[in-house]
Structures are given as C-alpha cells and as structure tokens.
Amino acid sequence: MGNNQGKHHENISGTSTSSTIKTLNNPPKLIGTSNILTGEDGKSICKQIRNQLPPEQRYHNEWTLLYSNRKHGASIATFSEIVLHHGPSLLFIQDMEGNIFGAFLSVSLDKKPQFFGDKNCFLFLVEKSTFTETENNNTIVKCFKSTNRNDNYIYFNFGNKYNPYNGLAFGGRMGTFSLCIQEDFRHGKTVGDLLTYDSPQLTPLDNDFEINTLEYYIFPLSESLQIDLRYRQKAKQAKKQQVLGEENSADIFIMQQAGLMSGENAHIRETAYKRTDDKSDEEE
C-alpha cells in the first residue's frame, strides 16, 4: 500500500516521493504581498493548511493573491468581478481583534441563489499554542471538514433584495451560516455548526466581527479553466458592446439616415464609433 501511495504522489506532482515530501515540508510561495500571512507565523499557517488540501491543490508550489480589500477596496461587486470562475481557492480573514480564520473552496466561486460546492471544502481558524516551543512556531491551524450531513458548503449572491441572502457564506443553513460576510464586505458573523462543517464559532468572543483584512488566493489554473476564463471575458466584452450600441441607438439611427451606416450592417456598429489617433492623423 505504501508503494501505491508513493506512485500516486509521483503521478500527481510529477516528482519523486522524496521531493514530494520535501515540498510538503515547505510553505508554498505567495505571489503578491500579504498582510495576513507574514513572517514565520505566516509560513507556518500556509504549511499547515497546505497539508489539509486535496492532492490536486496540495502539491502546487504557488498561491496567487487575486483579491485583497487593502488593495482593491471593500466592495463585494469588485470582489465578484475579480475572483469568479478561477477554480479552487483559499479565503483568509483577519478581524479587528487580530483573529485569523477562513475557508477552502474546492470549486470555482460563482454567483448563485443556492448553496454549491462539495465535501472537499473546509473552514479553518488559527490559534496560538500555549507552549513556547513547538515545531509550528506557536501557531496552530484547526481545520473543520465536511460532516456529510448536508451539502450547504458555499453560498454567494448579492445585489437583489429578494435574494435569500446577500453576501458570501459557508455552512449551516440559510440565515444561520457557519461563517458569513455581509454585503458591505466589512462585517461578518460566525456561529457553531454541526450540520456542514462541525465547526465551532471561529472568533473566540463575539460571534459578530469586523473585517480588517480579507485576502483571496488561487492556485495555478488548469488549461480548461484558462480557456473558460477567456471565453467568459470575450462574452463579457460582447455584452458591453451590445449595451453600448443600445445606449447609442439614436445616434445610429441618424447615421443610418445619413447613409453612414446601413441597417444591414448595424451589427458592426462598434466600427462606426471607433476613433483612433491614426484616423485623426489621416484626416489632418
């Protein structure tokens, strides 16, 4: 059995078992400047969480900081614009009291009116050891994995008062989540959960918390995810062009009447609005 496990590690990581062990004994490289995962404590947190991840993410050597409220501002719309559809990810929160906790999302974050995700998702919190000498530099990460009692792993939605909830949430049930971030992206709440993650309240005192720092990390993207993101970006650009055309419908009508744009070619309206420096230079 041990030999089979070694082969399994080699197939996933593309390296030998010995190099795999060496990799797991080191923290991943952080791409981007973190305000949470700093110093020796930060390295210890990363290493401990890494060893709890599913194999596909465990052997990645890089975590990329995709969103930080310190850099991008506390906006759920901005967060959504940046992070959706980027595959599995890690969410880190540090509240105003210095508590650190968060979640591993085993699937791409998406905006939906219902829960989604799978049993590989988990919540975590960081505690300080009472011992002065430990291999983890006095920092202990506790992970709370699926109970398999329900599948309320992840919820994300906003912008509509008729939504069952507006915000980012994990576990529990609608309205009583294990962990949730409100739509203002500045406040949140955590309660003990026996349904989804078998987790305690993630903050030691008050279950309501105010966010100091929020960071969202992704792993190297697979080829299929890269293709999907490019497709979504093109679709988004096409939609913006369509909206632009609708907003300028009166101008397009005038141009059609003047013979500058035919009705048959209205679908290439963006060309009629294209103004470049080269064209201006030619006219001069």
PDB file of N, CA and C in Angstrom, residues 24 45-55 57-58 104 120-124 141-145:
ATOM      1  N   LEU A  24       6.136  19.310   0.671  1.00  0.00           N
ATOM      2  CA  LEU A  24       5.089  19.461   1.685  1.00  0.00           C
ATOM      3  C   LEU A  24       5.644  19.965   3.007  1.00  0.00           C
ATOM      4  N   ILE A  45       1.305  28.870   8.997  1.00  0.00           N
ATOM      5  CA  ILE A  45      -0.103  28.765   8.633  1.00  0.00           C
ATOM      6  C   ILE A  45      -0.249  28.153   7.239  1.00  0.00           C
ATOM      7  N   CYS A  46       0.539  28.656   6.294  1.00  0.00           N
ATOM      8  CA  CYS A  46       0.475  28.153   4.919  1.00  0.00           C
ATOM      9  C   CYS A  46       0.810  26.664   4.853  1.00  0.00           C
ATOM     10  N   LYS A  47       1.850  26.275   5.554  1.00  0.00           N
ATOM     11  CA  LYS A  47       2.286  24.876   5.513  1.00  0.00           C
ATOM     12  C   LYS A  47       1.228  23.951   6.106  1.00  0.00           C
ATOM     13  N   GLN A  48       0.634  24.372   7.220  1.00  0.00           N
ATOM     14  CA  GLN A  48      -0.366  23.525   7.855  1.00  0.00           C
ATOM     15  C   GLN A  48      -1.630  23.400   7.002  1.00  0.00           C
ATOM     16  N   ILE A  49      -2.068  24.506   6.412  1.00  0.00           N
ATOM     17  CA  ILE A  49      -3.253  24.449   5.555  1.00  0.00           C
ATOM     18  C   ILE A  49      -2.955  23.629   4.305  1.00  0.00           C
ATOM     19  N   ARG A  50      -1.772  23.816   3.753  1.00  0.00           N
ATOM     20  CA  ARG A  50      -1.390  23.058   2.557  1.00  0.00           C
ATOM     21  C   ARG A  50      -1.551  21.566   2.762  1.00  0.00           C
ATOM     22  N   ASN A  51      -1.151  21.083   3.906  1.00  0.00           N
ATOM     23  CA  ASN A  51      -1.215  19.647   4.175  1.00  0.00           C
ATOM     24  C   ASN A  51      -2.631  19.133   4.399  1.00  0.00           C
ATOM     25  N   GLN A  52      -3.604  20.023   4.473  1.00  0.00           N
ATOM     26  CA  GLN A  52      -5.006  19.631   4.615  1.00  0.00           C
ATOM     27  C   GLN A  52      -5.761  19.700   3.288  1.00  0.00           C
ATOM     28  N   LEU A  53      -5.120  20.226   2.257  1.00  0.00           N
ATOM     29  CA  LEU A  53      -5.782  20.405   0.969  1.00  0.00           C
ATOM     30  C   LEU A  53      -5.905  19.078   0.223  1.00  0.00           C
ATOM     31  N   PRO A  54      -6.864  18.976  -0.704  1.00  0.00           N
ATOM     32  CA  PRO A  54      -6.920  17.805  -1.585  1.00  0.00           C
ATOM     33  C   PRO A  54      -5.628  17.705  -2.398  1.00  0.00           C
ATOM     34  N   PRO A  55      -5.252  16.506  -2.845  1.00  0.00           N
ATOM     35  CA  PRO A  55      -3.972  16.323  -3.540  1.00  0.00           C
ATOM     36  C   PRO A  55      -3.748  17.279  -4.706  1.00  0.00           C
ATOM     37  N   GLN A  57      -4.512  20.317  -5.152  1.00  0.00           N
ATOM     38  CA  GLN A  57      -4.045  21.637  -4.726  1.00  0.00           C
ATOM     39  C   GLN A  57      -2.838  21.551  -3.787  1.00  0.00           C
ATOM     40  N   ARG A  58      -2.718  20.428  -3.095  1.00  0.00           N
ATOM     41  CA  ARG A  58      -1.662  20.293  -2.086  1.00  0.00           C
ATOM     42  C   ARG A  58      -0.264  20.417  -2.683  1.00  0.00           C
ATOM     43  N   PHE A 104     -11.493  27.035   2.673  1.00  0.00           N
ATOM     44  CA  PHE A 104     -11.012  26.491   1.410  1.00  0.00           C
ATOM     45  C   PHE A 104     -12.214  26.180   0.546  1.00  0.00           C
ATOM     46  N   ASN A 120     -15.028  18.462  -0.221  1.00  0.00           N
ATOM     47  CA  ASN A 120     -13.627  18.833  -0.027  1.00  0.00           C
ATOM     48  C   ASN A 120     -13.457  20.235   0.558  1.00  0.00           C
ATOM     49  N   CYS A 121     -14.522  21.024   0.569  1.00  0.00           N
ATOM     50  CA  CYS A 121     -14.461  22.348   1.200  1.00  0.00           C
ATOM     51  C   CYS A 121     -14.234  22.198   2.705  1.00  0.00           C
ATOM     52  N   PHE A 122     -13.596  23.186   3.309  1.00  0.00           N
ATOM     53  CA  PHE A 122     -13.481  23.177   4.768  1.00  0.00           C
ATOM     54  C   PHE A 122     -13.269  24.594   5.296  1.00  0.00           C
ATOM     55  N   LEU A 123     -13.535  24.754   6.567  1.00  0.00           N
ATOM     56  CA  LEU A 123     -13.268  26.001   7.280  1.00  0.00           C
ATOM     57  C   LEU A 123     -12.032  25.808   8.148  1.00  0.00           C
ATOM     58  N   PHE A 124     -11.420  26.921   8.561  1.00  0.00           N
ATOM     59  CA  PHE A 124     -10.259  26.813   9.437  1.00  0.00           C
ATOM     60  C   PHE A 124     -10.151  28.045  10.326  1.00  0.00           C
ATOM     61  N   VAL A 141      -3.158  25.616  13.261  1.00  0.00           N
ATOM     62  CA  VAL A 141      -4.318  25.770  12.381  1.00  0.00           C
ATOM     63  C   VAL A 141      -5.261  24.592  12.611  1.00  0.00           C
ATOM     64  N   LYS A 142      -6.505  24.885  12.928  1.00  0.00           N
ATOM     65  CA  LYS A 142      -7.522  23.856  13.089  1.00  0.00           C
ATOM     66  C   LYS A 142      -8.465  23.899  11.884  1.00  0.00           C
ATOM     67  N   CYS A 143      -8.615  22.755  11.241  1.00  0.00           N
ATOM     68  CA  CYS A 143      -9.470  22.662  10.053  1.00  0.00           C
ATOM     69  C   CYS A 143     -10.740  21.884  10.385  1.00  0.00           C
ATOM     70  N   PHE A 144     -11.847  22.327   9.809  1.00  0.00           N
ATOM     71  CA  PHE A 144     -13.148  21.720  10.074  1.00  0.00           C
ATOM     72  C   PHE A 144     -13.755  21.291   8.744  1.00  0.00           C
ATOM     73  N   LYS A 145     -13.747  19.983   8.542  1.00  0.00           N
ATOM     74  CA  LYS A 145     -14.136  19.434   7.241  1.00  0.00           C
ATOM     75  C   LYS A 145     -15.593  18.974   7.245  1.00  0.00           C
TER      76      LYS A 145
END
